[in-house]
Structure formats: C-alpha cells, structure tokens
Coordinates of C-alpha atoms and ligand atoms in Angstrom, one line a residue:
M1 CA 199.8 140.7 97.4
R2 CA 197.1 142.8 98.5
K3 CA 193.5 142.1 97.9
P4 CA 191.8 145.0 95.7
T5 CA 190.3 147.8 97.6
K6 CA 186.5 146.8 98.0
Y7 CA 183.9 149.6 98.5
V8 CA 180.6 150.3 100.4
F9 CA 178.6 152.8 98.8
I10 CA 176.5 155.5 100.6
T11 CA 173.9 157.2 99.3
G12 CA 170.6 159.3 101.0
G13 CA 167.4 159.1 100.7
V14 CA 163.9 161.2 101.5
A15 CA 165.8 164.0 103.4
S16 CA 168.8 165.8 104.3
S17 CA 170.5 165.7 107.5
L18 CA 169.9 162.3 108.1
G19 CA 173.1 161.6 109.4
K20 CA 174.1 159.7 106.8
G21 CA 178.4 161.0 107.3
I22 CA 177.4 160.2 111.3
A23 CA 176.3 156.8 109.7
A24 CA 179.4 156.5 107.2
A25 CA 182.0 157.5 109.9
G26 CA 180.6 155.2 112.6
L27 CA 180.9 152.2 110.3
G28 CA 184.5 153.2 109.5
S29 CA 185.2 153.0 113.0
L30 CA 183.8 149.9 113.5
L31 CA 185.9 148.1 111.0
I32 CA 188.9 150.5 112.3
G33 CA 188.3 148.7 115.4
R34 CA 188.2 145.2 113.7
G35 CA 191.4 145.6 112.3
V36 CA 190.2 146.8 108.7
N37 CA 192.1 149.4 106.6
A38 CA 188.8 151.9 105.9
E39 CA 189.3 154.9 104.6
L40 CA 185.9 157.3 104.0
M41 CA 185.5 160.0 100.9
K42 CA 183.1 162.0 100.5
L43 CA 181.4 163.0 97.0
D44 CA 179.5 166.2 96.6
P45 CA 177.3 167.2 93.8
Y46 CA 177.5 170.6 93.7
L47 CA 179.3 172.7 90.8
N48 CA 181.1 174.8 93.4
V49 CA 185.1 173.5 93.2
D50 CA 185.4 173.1 96.7
P51 CA 183.4 174.8 99.6
G52 CA 185.8 177.2 100.2
T53 CA 183.7 180.0 98.8
M54 CA 180.6 179.1 100.2
S55 CA 178.6 181.0 102.6
P56 CA 178.5 179.4 106.2
F57 CA 174.7 180.0 105.7
Q58 CA 174.5 177.8 102.5
H59 CA 177.4 174.9 103.8
G60 CA 178.3 175.1 107.4
E61 CA 182.1 175.0 108.4
V62 CA 184.8 174.1 106.0
F63 CA 186.7 171.7 106.9
V64 CA 190.4 171.8 106.3
T65 CA 192.9 168.9 105.9
D66 CA 197.0 168.7 106.3
D67 CA 197.5 169.2 102.7
G68 CA 195.3 172.2 102.8
A69 CA 192.3 171.4 100.8
E70 CA 189.1 173.2 101.7
T71 CA 186.7 170.4 102.2
D72 CA 183.0 169.1 103.6
L73 CA 182.2 169.4 106.9
D74 CA 181.5 165.7 106.6
L75 CA 185.5 165.2 106.7
G76 CA 185.6 166.3 110.2
H77 CA 183.4 163.8 111.5
Y78 CA 185.6 161.3 109.2
E79 CA 188.4 162.5 110.9
R80 CA 186.8 162.7 114.8
F81 CA 185.3 159.0 114.1
L82 CA 188.5 157.3 112.4
D83 CA 191.5 159.3 114.4
K84 CA 192.9 159.3 110.8
P85 CA 193.6 162.8 108.9
T86 CA 191.9 163.0 105.2
S87 CA 193.2 164.7 102.2
R88 CA 192.0 166.7 99.1
A89 CA 191.2 163.4 97.5
H90 CA 188.9 162.4 100.2
N91 CA 186.7 165.4 99.0
V92 CA 185.5 165.6 95.5
T93 CA 182.5 167.7 94.0
A94 CA 181.0 167.7 90.9
G95 CA 182.8 171.3 90.2
Q96 CA 186.0 169.0 90.1
I97 CA 184.9 166.7 88.1
Y98 CA 183.9 169.0 85.4
E99 CA 186.9 171.4 85.8
S100 CA 189.4 168.4 84.9
V101 CA 187.0 167.2 82.4
I102 CA 187.1 170.4 80.4
R103 CA 190.5 171.3 80.9
K104 CA 191.5 167.8 79.1
E105 CA 188.6 168.4 76.4
R106 CA 190.9 172.1 75.8
R107 CA 193.9 169.9 75.7
G108 CA 192.6 167.9 73.0
D109 CA 192.5 164.3 75.2
Y110 CA 189.5 163.2 73.6
L111 CA 190.8 163.8 70.6
G112 CA 188.1 164.9 68.5
G113 CA 185.3 162.8 70.5
T114 CA 182.0 164.6 71.7
V115 CA 182.8 165.3 75.5
Q116 CA 179.6 163.8 77.7
V117 CA 178.5 163.2 80.8
I118 CA 178.4 159.3 80.3
P119 CA 181.2 158.1 80.3
H120 CA 183.5 161.0 80.3
I121 CA 182.4 162.4 83.9
T122 CA 181.7 159.1 85.2
D123 CA 185.0 157.8 84.2
E124 CA 186.4 160.8 85.9
V125 CA 184.2 160.0 89.0
K126 CA 185.4 156.0 88.8
R127 CA 188.9 157.1 88.4
R128 CA 188.8 159.2 91.6
I129 CA 187.3 156.6 93.8
M130 CA 189.0 154.1 92.2
S131 CA 192.5 155.6 93.1
L132 CA 191.9 157.0 96.9
G133 CA 191.4 153.3 97.4
R134 CA 194.3 152.2 96.0
D135 CA 196.7 154.8 97.0
K136 CA 195.8 154.4 100.5
K137 CA 195.5 150.4 100.3
A138 CA 192.6 150.6 101.6
D139 CA 191.0 147.2 102.3
V140 CA 187.1 148.8 102.1
L141 CA 186.3 152.1 101.1
L142 CA 183.0 153.7 102.1
V143 CA 182.2 156.3 99.6
E144 CA 179.1 158.8 100.9
I145 CA 177.7 160.3 98.2
G146 CA 176.2 164.1 99.2
G147 CA 172.7 165.1 98.3
T148 CA 169.2 163.4 98.3
V149 CA 168.3 160.3 95.7
G150 CA 165.8 161.8 93.5
D151 CA 168.3 165.1 92.5
I152 CA 168.8 165.8 89.4
E153 CA 172.8 166.7 90.6
S154 CA 173.8 163.1 92.1
L155 CA 172.7 161.6 88.9
P156 CA 176.3 161.3 87.4
F157 CA 177.9 160.1 90.7
L158 CA 175.0 158.0 91.1
E159 CA 175.8 156.1 87.6
A160 CA 179.1 156.2 88.6
I161 CA 179.0 153.8 91.5
R162 CA 176.7 151.7 89.8
Q163 CA 179.1 151.1 87.2
I164 CA 181.6 150.2 89.5
P165 CA 180.8 146.5 90.5
Y166 CA 181.2 145.5 86.7
D167 CA 185.0 147.0 87.5
A168 CA 185.4 146.2 91.0
G169 CA 183.5 143.1 91.1
K170 CA 179.9 142.8 92.3
E171 CA 180.8 140.4 95.5
N172 CA 183.6 143.6 96.2
C173 CA 181.1 146.2 96.7
I174 CA 177.6 146.9 98.2
F175 CA 174.8 150.0 98.4
L176 CA 173.6 151.7 101.9
H177 CA 170.7 153.6 101.9
V178 CA 170.1 156.0 104.9
T179 CA 166.7 156.9 104.8
L180 CA 164.0 158.6 107.2
L181 CA 161.3 157.1 108.4
P182 CA 159.0 159.7 109.7
Y183 CA 156.8 159.8 112.9
L184 CA 153.4 160.9 112.4
S185 CA 151.8 161.3 115.8
A186 CA 148.2 161.8 114.4
A187 CA 148.6 158.5 113.1
G188 CA 151.1 157.6 116.2
E189 CA 153.3 155.6 113.9
L190 CA 156.3 155.5 111.3
K191 CA 155.7 155.6 107.7
T192 CA 157.6 153.7 105.8
K193 CA 156.3 154.8 102.6
P194 CA 158.5 157.3 101.7
T195 CA 162.0 155.3 102.1
Q196 CA 160.1 152.1 99.8
H197 CA 159.4 155.4 97.3
S198 CA 163.5 156.5 97.3
V199 CA 164.5 152.8 96.9
K200 CA 162.3 152.4 94.2
A201 CA 164.0 155.8 92.5
L202 CA 167.2 154.1 93.4
R203 CA 166.2 150.8 91.4
E204 CA 164.7 152.8 88.6
I205 CA 168.7 154.0 87.8
G206 CA 169.7 150.3 88.4
I207 CA 171.2 150.4 91.8
Q208 CA 169.3 148.3 94.7
P209 CA 170.5 148.6 97.6
D210 CA 171.6 145.6 100.2
G211 CA 170.8 147.0 103.0
L212 CA 169.0 150.2 104.7
I213 CA 169.4 152.1 107.7
C214 CA 166.7 154.0 108.8
R215 CA 166.9 157.1 110.5
T216 CA 163.5 157.1 113.4
E217 CA 162.8 159.3 116.2
I218 CA 161.6 156.2 118.1
G219 CA 162.6 152.7 117.1
M220 CA 160.6 150.4 114.6
D221 CA 159.2 147.0 115.1
S222 CA 159.8 144.0 113.7
G223 CA 156.2 144.2 112.1
Q224 CA 157.8 147.2 110.3
R225 CA 161.2 145.8 109.9
R226 CA 159.8 142.9 107.6
K227 CA 157.2 145.5 105.6
I228 CA 160.4 147.5 104.8
A229 CA 162.3 144.5 103.6
M230 CA 159.8 143.2 101.6
F231 CA 158.5 146.8 99.8
C232 CA 162.2 147.6 99.4
N233 CA 163.7 144.1 98.3
V234 CA 166.2 144.1 100.9
P235 CA 166.4 140.8 103.3
E236 CA 165.4 141.4 107.2
S237 CA 168.6 141.4 107.9
G238 CA 169.8 144.4 105.8
V239 CA 167.4 146.6 107.5
F240 CA 169.0 148.5 110.3
Q241 CA 167.7 151.7 112.1
S242 CA 169.3 155.0 113.3
V243 CA 167.3 155.9 116.8
N244 CA 168.4 159.9 118.1
V245 CA 171.0 159.5 120.6
D246 CA 172.0 161.9 123.1
V247 CA 175.9 162.3 121.7
I248 CA 177.2 161.5 118.4
Y249 CA 180.0 159.1 119.7
E250 CA 176.9 156.4 120.2
V251 CA 176.5 155.7 116.7
P252 CA 178.7 153.2 116.4
L253 CA 177.8 151.4 119.7
M254 CA 174.2 151.7 118.3
L255 CA 175.1 149.8 115.1
H256 CA 177.2 147.6 116.7
D257 CA 174.3 146.6 118.5
Q258 CA 172.5 145.9 116.0
G259 CA 175.3 143.4 114.5
F260 CA 175.9 146.1 111.5
D261 CA 179.3 145.7 111.1
D262 CA 179.4 141.6 111.3
W263 CA 176.7 142.4 108.4
V264 CA 179.3 144.3 106.8
V265 CA 181.9 142.4 107.5
R266 CA 180.2 139.0 106.2
Q267 CA 178.7 140.7 102.6
L268 CA 182.4 141.9 101.5
A269 CA 183.6 138.8 103.2
L270 CA 186.2 141.0 105.0
E271 CA 189.1 139.7 106.9
A272 CA 188.5 141.1 110.0
G273 CA 189.1 141.0 113.7
E274 CA 186.9 140.7 116.6
A275 CA 184.9 143.9 117.7
R276 CA 187.0 146.3 119.6
I277 CA 184.5 149.1 121.1
G278 CA 185.9 149.8 124.4
D279 CA 187.2 153.1 123.9
W280 CA 183.0 154.2 122.8
E281 CA 181.9 152.4 125.4
S282 CA 184.0 154.1 128.3
L283 CA 183.5 157.6 126.4
V284 CA 179.8 157.1 126.6
E285 CA 180.0 156.2 130.3
R286 CA 182.7 158.9 130.9
I287 CA 180.0 161.8 129.2
R288 CA 176.7 159.6 131.1
G289 CA 179.3 160.3 134.6
S290 CA 180.1 164.3 134.3
R291 CA 179.7 166.7 136.7
G292 CA 178.9 170.1 136.9
T293 CA 178.5 172.5 133.8
V294 CA 180.9 175.1 132.5
R295 CA 179.7 177.8 130.6
I296 CA 181.5 178.5 127.4
A297 CA 180.5 181.7 125.2
V298 CA 181.1 181.8 121.6
V299 CA 181.1 185.1 120.1
G300 CA 180.6 184.6 116.0
K301 CA 178.2 185.6 113.3
Y302 CA 177.1 182.4 112.3
I303 CA 175.7 181.3 116.2
E304 CA 172.5 180.6 115.0
L305 CA 173.6 178.1 112.6
Q306 CA 174.8 174.4 114.5
D307 CA 176.8 173.8 111.4
A308 CA 178.8 176.8 111.1
Y309 CA 181.1 176.2 113.6
I310 CA 180.8 172.0 114.1
S311 CA 184.3 171.5 114.4
I312 CA 184.7 174.1 117.5
Y313 CA 181.3 172.3 119.9
E314 CA 183.0 169.0 119.1
S315 CA 186.3 169.8 120.4
L316 CA 185.0 172.1 123.4
Q317 CA 182.4 169.0 124.4
A318 CA 185.5 166.5 123.6
A319 CA 187.4 168.4 126.5
G320 CA 184.6 168.6 128.9
Y321 CA 184.5 164.9 128.6
D322 CA 188.1 164.8 129.4
H323 CA 187.3 167.1 132.5
G324 CA 183.7 165.3 133.0
V325 CA 182.2 168.1 133.6
H326 CA 179.3 169.4 131.1
I327 CA 180.0 171.9 128.7
E328 CA 177.0 174.2 127.8
T329 CA 177.8 176.9 124.9
V330 CA 176.6 180.2 124.9
R331 CA 176.3 181.1 121.2
I332 CA 176.8 184.9 121.2
D333 CA 176.3 187.3 118.4
S334 CA 178.8 189.9 118.0
E335 CA 177.2 192.3 116.0
K336 CA 174.1 192.0 119.3
L337 CA 176.8 192.3 121.4
E338 CA 177.9 195.2 120.0
E339 CA 174.2 197.0 120.2
E340 CA 173.2 195.8 123.3
G341 CA 176.8 195.5 125.6
T342 CA 178.8 192.8 127.3
G343 CA 176.1 192.2 129.7
A344 CA 175.6 188.4 128.0
L345 CA 179.2 187.5 129.4
E346 CA 178.8 188.4 133.0
E347 CA 177.2 184.5 133.3
V348 CA 179.8 182.7 131.5
D349 CA 183.2 180.8 132.4
G350 CA 185.2 181.2 129.2
I351 CA 185.3 183.4 126.0
L352 CA 186.3 181.7 122.6
I353 CA 186.3 183.6 119.5
P354 CA 186.2 181.5 116.5
G355 CA 187.7 182.2 112.8
G356 CA 186.1 184.4 110.1
F357 CA 186.0 186.4 107.5
G358 CA 185.1 189.9 106.7
Q359 CA 184.2 193.5 109.1
R360 CA 180.6 192.7 110.4
G361 CA 180.3 191.8 113.8
I362 CA 184.0 192.5 114.3
E363 CA 183.5 195.6 116.9
G364 CA 181.4 192.7 119.1
K365 CA 184.5 190.7 119.0
V366 CA 186.8 193.5 119.9
M367 CA 184.8 194.4 122.8
A368 CA 184.5 190.4 124.3
A369 CA 188.5 189.9 124.0
D370 CA 189.0 193.9 126.2
F371 CA 186.1 191.8 128.3
A372 CA 187.8 188.6 128.7
R373 CA 191.3 190.7 129.4
E374 CA 190.2 193.1 131.3
R375 CA 188.1 190.8 133.7
K376 CA 190.3 187.8 133.6
V377 CA 187.8 185.3 131.8
P378 CA 189.6 182.7 130.4
Y379 CA 190.2 183.5 126.8
F380 CA 190.6 181.8 123.1
G381 CA 190.7 183.2 120.4
I382 CA 191.0 181.1 117.1
C383 CA 192.4 182.6 113.9
L384 CA 190.3 186.2 113.8
G385 CA 189.8 185.4 117.3
M386 CA 193.7 186.1 117.7
Q387 CA 194.0 189.0 115.3
V388 CA 190.6 191.1 117.1
A389 CA 192.8 189.9 120.8
L390 CA 195.7 191.9 119.3
I391 CA 193.5 194.7 117.8
A392 CA 191.9 195.5 121.2
F393 CA 195.1 195.0 123.3
A394 CA 196.9 197.5 120.6
R395 CA 194.1 199.6 120.9
S396 CA 193.2 199.5 124.9
V397 CA 196.5 198.8 126.2
C398 CA 199.3 200.3 123.9
G399 CA 196.8 203.3 123.0
I400 CA 197.2 202.7 119.4
K401 CA 194.0 204.4 119.4
D402 CA 193.1 203.4 115.5
A403 CA 195.4 199.6 115.1
N404 CA 193.1 197.5 112.9
S405 CA 193.6 194.3 110.0
T406 CA 193.6 195.9 106.7
E407 CA 191.3 193.4 106.1
F408 CA 188.7 195.5 107.6
D409 CA 190.4 199.2 107.1
E410 CA 191.9 198.7 104.2
K411 CA 194.1 202.3 104.4
S412 CA 194.5 201.7 108.3
P413 CA 197.2 204.1 109.4
N414 CA 198.3 201.3 112.0
P415 CA 197.7 197.9 110.2
I416 CA 198.6 195.4 112.7
V417 CA 197.2 193.0 111.3
D418 CA 198.1 193.5 107.6
L419 CA 198.8 191.2 104.6
M420 CA 202.0 190.1 104.0
L421 CA 204.6 191.8 100.9
D422 CA 204.6 188.9 99.2
Q423 CA 200.6 188.5 99.4
K424 CA 200.2 191.7 98.4
A425 CA 202.2 190.9 95.1
V426 CA 200.3 188.4 94.1
L427 CA 196.8 189.2 95.4
N428 CA 196.0 189.4 91.8
L429 CA 196.1 185.9 90.8
G430 CA 194.0 185.1 93.9
G431 CA 194.9 181.7 95.8
T432 CA 196.8 184.1 98.8
M433 CA 195.3 181.9 101.6
R434 CA 197.1 180.3 104.2
L435 CA 195.5 177.2 103.9
G436 CA 197.2 173.4 105.4
A437 CA 199.5 172.1 108.1
Y438 CA 202.5 174.2 108.8
P439 CA 204.8 173.6 111.4
M440 CA 204.7 176.0 114.9
K441 CA 207.7 176.4 117.0
I442 CA 206.1 177.2 120.6
F443 CA 208.9 179.4 123.1
P444 CA 209.6 177.1 126.4
D445 CA 208.5 178.6 129.6
T446 CA 204.8 180.2 128.1
L447 CA 201.7 178.9 128.6
A448 CA 201.5 177.6 125.3
A449 CA 204.6 175.4 125.9
K450 CA 202.6 174.0 129.4
T451 CA 199.3 173.2 127.5
Y452 CA 201.3 171.2 124.6
G453 CA 203.8 169.9 126.4
Q454 CA 205.6 170.0 123.9
L455 CA 207.6 172.8 121.9
E456 CA 207.4 171.2 118.1
V457 CA 203.5 170.9 116.7
S458 CA 201.7 171.1 113.5
E459 CA 198.5 173.1 113.0
R460 CA 196.1 173.8 110.2
H461 CA 196.0 177.5 108.8
R462 CA 192.8 178.9 106.9
H463 CA 193.4 182.5 106.4
R464 CA 194.7 185.6 104.7
Y465 CA 196.3 188.2 107.3
E466 CA 199.4 188.0 110.2
V467 CA 200.5 189.7 112.2
N468 CA 202.5 192.7 111.6
N469 CA 206.0 191.9 113.0
D470 CA 206.5 196.2 112.8
Y471 CA 204.3 196.3 115.9
R472 CA 205.3 192.9 117.7
A473 CA 207.9 194.7 119.9
R474 CA 205.6 197.4 121.3
V475 CA 203.1 194.7 122.3
E476 CA 205.5 192.7 124.0
E477 CA 206.6 195.5 125.9
M478 CA 202.6 195.7 127.7
G479 CA 202.8 192.4 128.4
M480 CA 201.5 190.0 125.3
V481 CA 203.7 187.4 125.0
V482 CA 204.3 186.0 121.5
S483 CA 204.4 182.2 122.6
G484 CA 204.8 179.9 118.8
V485 CA 205.9 181.2 115.3
F486 CA 206.5 179.6 111.5
E487 CA 209.9 179.7 112.1
E488 CA 210.9 180.0 108.4
T489 CA 209.0 183.3 108.0
D490 CA 208.7 184.4 111.2
L491 CA 205.2 184.3 111.2
V492 CA 203.6 184.9 115.0
E493 CA 200.9 182.1 115.6
M494 CA 200.3 181.9 119.0
I495 CA 199.9 184.9 121.6
E496 CA 199.1 184.9 125.2
L497 CA 199.0 187.9 128.2
R498 CA 201.3 187.6 131.2
G499 CA 199.3 187.9 133.9
H500 CA 196.3 186.4 132.8
P501 CA 195.1 183.3 134.1
W502 CA 194.2 181.8 130.8
Y503 CA 194.1 184.1 127.7
L504 CA 195.4 182.5 124.3
G505 CA 194.9 183.4 120.6
C506 CA 196.3 181.4 117.7
Q507 CA 196.6 182.3 114.1
F508 CA 195.7 178.2 113.2
H509 CA 192.1 176.2 113.7
P510 CA 193.6 173.4 116.4
E511 CA 189.8 172.5 116.0
F512 CA 190.6 170.7 113.0
Q513 CA 192.4 168.1 114.7
S514 CA 190.7 167.8 118.1
R515 CA 189.1 164.0 118.5
P516 CA 186.6 162.8 120.9
L517 CA 189.2 160.4 122.1
R518 CA 192.3 162.3 121.8
P519 CA 190.9 166.2 122.5
H520 CA 193.3 168.8 121.7
P521 CA 195.5 170.3 124.0
L522 CA 194.6 174.2 123.6
F523 CA 190.8 173.6 124.3
N524 CA 191.5 171.1 127.1
G525 CA 193.7 174.0 128.5
F526 CA 190.9 176.3 127.8
V527 CA 188.0 174.2 129.4
G528 CA 190.5 173.9 132.4
A529 CA 191.3 177.1 132.9
A530 CA 187.0 178.0 132.4
L531 CA 186.6 175.3 135.2
N532 CA 188.6 177.0 137.2
F533 CA 186.9 180.1 137.1
S534 CA 183.8 178.6 137.4
R535 CA 184.7 176.7 140.8
E536 CA 186.6 180.0 142.0
K537 CA 183.8 181.8 141.4
A538 CA 181.3 179.9 143.1
G539 CA 183.7 180.2 145.8
G540 CA 184.3 176.4 145.5
E541 CA 188.1 174.9 146.4
R542 CA 190.3 175.8 143.1
S543 CA 191.6 172.6 140.7
K544 CA 194.9 171.2 141.6
E545 CA 195.1 170.9 138.0
A546 CA 195.4 174.5 136.6
N547 CA 196.1 174.4 132.9
H548 CA 195.0 170.9 132.9
A549 CA 197.9 169.4 130.6
P550 CA 197.0 167.4 127.8
S551 CA 195.8 164.2 127.7
Q552 CA 198.3 163.1 124.1
P553 CA 199.7 165.5 122.6
V554 CA 199.1 166.6 118.7
R555 CA 200.5 164.9 116.2
Ligands
LIG1 N1 189.8 187.0 108.6 C1 190.5 186.2 108.6 C2 191.9 186.3 107.6 O1 192.0 185.8 106.4 C3 191.0 185.5 109.6 C4 190.5 184.0 109.1 C5 190.2 182.8 109.9 O2 189.7 183.0 111.0 N2 190.1 182.2 109.6 O3 193.5 186.4 108.2

C-alpha cells in the first residue's frame, strides 16, 4: 500500500521577494532527483479568485497551466525546476476558498450552522492540500504559503497548516521558514533580530519551525548560525542559508551543498535514493562557459518589471544556455518606440514581442514588427506579438491600411484579428478566453515544422481574439504562411514569412513549456537565428546550424 503523503510547509518572514518559491522549487527538484515523488503547491492569501484579472504591476506574470488555470508565477518556477506540469489544483487562493465556502452556505450544506473562518475556511484549505497530495500520489507535498508571516490575510492559511500535523501525523510534517538576514553596512554585520521576531510571530500562532532558510547577501558565520538556532528554538542543523547567486539554477546546488535535502529526507524519514544533481551541475558549467552575447529586444508595456515577462526571460536564457551564448535582453517600452522611433532596434540581433492586452503601446509594436520584417531581423511574436505582426503585414504589404484587431478598434472595417462568432454570442457571460492546452497541427515544409521537428504538438493559450480566416487567402498570397492550425475549428495558430530568415508568430505561449534543461524549440530556433544574425552582422562565419534544431521536442 502506498504510504500517505508527507508535507513540507514553507512560510516566509521579514520581507517579501526572498525567493521562497525558488527555494521550494529547488528542494522539490533535489527530492525528485532522489526518486521521491514530490509535488509543489502555492497558497495565495489574496481575495482574487485567480491572478487572471490582476495587473502585471500588482502581480507579475500570470502563469497558465495545461488545464487552463491562470495561476501565480511561482508555478512557473515549479515547472521549470521539476519539469513536471502543474494544474489548477496546484494554486489555491483565498478567493477560491471563500467562494466555495459561500457557495456551500447558500446551498444549505451547513445545515443552519454559523459559518466561520475556523473551522469552515480552514477545513476547506486543508481539504484542498490533502486532496492534492492524495490525487497526485505524492510522497511529499511541498506547500508554499504566499505573503509574509504577520499579515492578517495569511492567518487562516497558517491556522490550516498548523492543524495538518494532527490529521497527517506530526512525524509526517515539517515547517520551514524562509527569512531575511539584512546586512547593515554601517555596522558591517548581518542582523538576526528580524528573523527572531518573525519566528516569534509564527510561534504566537502555534507554529514552531523545524528549519530556517536565511536569505543573506553575504554568508553567515558559525556564530551567527548558533545565535539564530538558539533564539529561534531551531537545532543548528536545521539552519540553512540562501546566498545571492548569479543564476537561479544554482539554488538546488547551493542547498544540496549544505546538506539540505539530506536533512529533509531524515526529518520525514523518506525513502530516498542518492542525490542526482548532475544535470544542474552541467547546466551551471555550460552557463559559465558561454561565449559571446546575443542581444534580444523585448518590446512590451511592462518592461520595467522583472516579473511581468518572467517565463519569456527564462525561456530566452534557456535557449542561450543551449547555444552556449549569453542573452542580453534589451527591454523596450512600446510607447517610447511610438514617440522616439525605431532607433533602439538598430542595435539588436532579434526582436520578441510578448503577449499583452489592451491598446496602449500597440502602434509601437506594429512599428517593431515592420522593422523586423523589412530589415530581416529575426522576429518572434507571441500571442499579441503574432497579432501585431499580422496587422503590420496587412497594412504595409497587402495595402489594407486600416487593418486592425477589434480589441483595439471595435468598429474596424478590416478586422483581421477578431472575436469568433460563437465568442461574440457568449461575450456577456464572460469566460470567453481560450485558455490552456490545445493540440496544434503543423504543416510540413515550413520553418515551424523544421524548428519543432514534429508535426503535432500541444501548446498553452491565453487569449480572446483570433486571426480572422476571411483574410487568410489575401495574406498568404502576399507571402505570409500559415504554418500551424487548431484543426477542429480551423484556427490559425502560427504564421511565418516566406523569404525571411526567421519571422514567426504564434497564437499560444511557448514560454510556459520551456525548461532550463529542455528549452522550447521555438525559443531555441529564434535564439539560433539571432545568433546567426549577429555573426553575419559582425561579418563572421555563418553558423552551420541555421535554425538550430530542438534539443528535445515539447510534450
Ligand atoms: N489581447 C490579445 C487577445 O486577447 C492577446 C492576448 C495575449 O497576448 N495573451 O487575443
């Protein structure tokens, strides 16, 4: 019989953005390497049902799973580190919990009882945690709690995890607290007091951490470790540190070097094999050995935010690792491009336009798509980036001057990107977005076919508008090739440009399936083309591997 799931609960203290998600993902990947079936989930204390409706300024990227859930960007880290798909059940928000409890209340399920945070909300949180462990047959479920200890919002979640050891057995649960040791340059030392206070706040609500991961800019010494252990009531062997690293994929190695995975295995008495960290080691080695730099322009609205396009950046880097080159992302504000012209694009080796919503900055993106087409600069348009490439092409090559998407001009006389008829019918009911994985058929003898190395793939979507098939013949006549479709309803999924070294647009989001150890073929192909472009520009030898083939196909 399968042993019941064990749990690692990961909370954060002192400050946000400590890399809790990356530490959790790093631990998960170490455990998987040891043959432990580890799963990761994220609990988010905000009241939005999901982050789909939140601005990237508030929340960063929305990560989309195969089953079409719009989730927290930490799930992207989980998938990249574990190379295992997540699902709707892997990200639970307070909004979802309250929604389901209130729905039950309206149905009369509580039989006249008073519905309260404890036990009703906390029970629902526990139910979601424990059912994921069960459904996934996880040996260990790592549960990351968003926010910082001390926030009012996280209290019901913390109370729920405090109770789980009573249901699942104390010996089957550990609590890890990720905290900050700030460095005060005036005093020349790391300060432990905020950590002590944060652990005190946890203890006040009944949680004594078993281990600590202390985020520090410089490593702590043995005296500091002893002090933290003593005042936080944690054995010294349970105090770990997370020092700043150049590349996040060094995190598993850094944790392993401190014996962190061994410690977790011992604490939970897990049946685990020897650690296997070879893949991460060779990746880090490859990164360190990279030569040369390829400059990729990312033209978007939220370029000042590191988190808004995090999967895009990670996918570009992963392709760079594979090609053994450094990727410098040149982040270009599409609105500035409108005002200042395309000068900034002169210096780059490739142009990527990521997904986006709304009209702001659109004309700048159209300019970038034109620039790449005319100057034969490698171009990769993702979702909105594909739609603008098509609009640009229709306007300047097909002479349809007022071609547009009805997202930006509802009354456009030439809606080359539009809502589908069935969508228009249900628009008032909401939920019209195409979300999650769809199969795609790729046509042979196209750049897409060559780049993927296969003709049937599955890709994840998050968009409302589609290419209007009424215009398909006209653009194809002029040299735009439809290279991938969703056959069932004949939707255009990929376009490319005949006679251009690498100009490709996709209606889906390949960045959600790219992994550091298994970069997505489209990113790999794009970076390969950009590398060729930079070499040609430098008058260097043309790479023999134009349109670098995928290292491995995507699932
Ligand atoms: N706004 C566009 C649409 O809804 C593109 C969405 C996206 O880029 N993710 O179709």
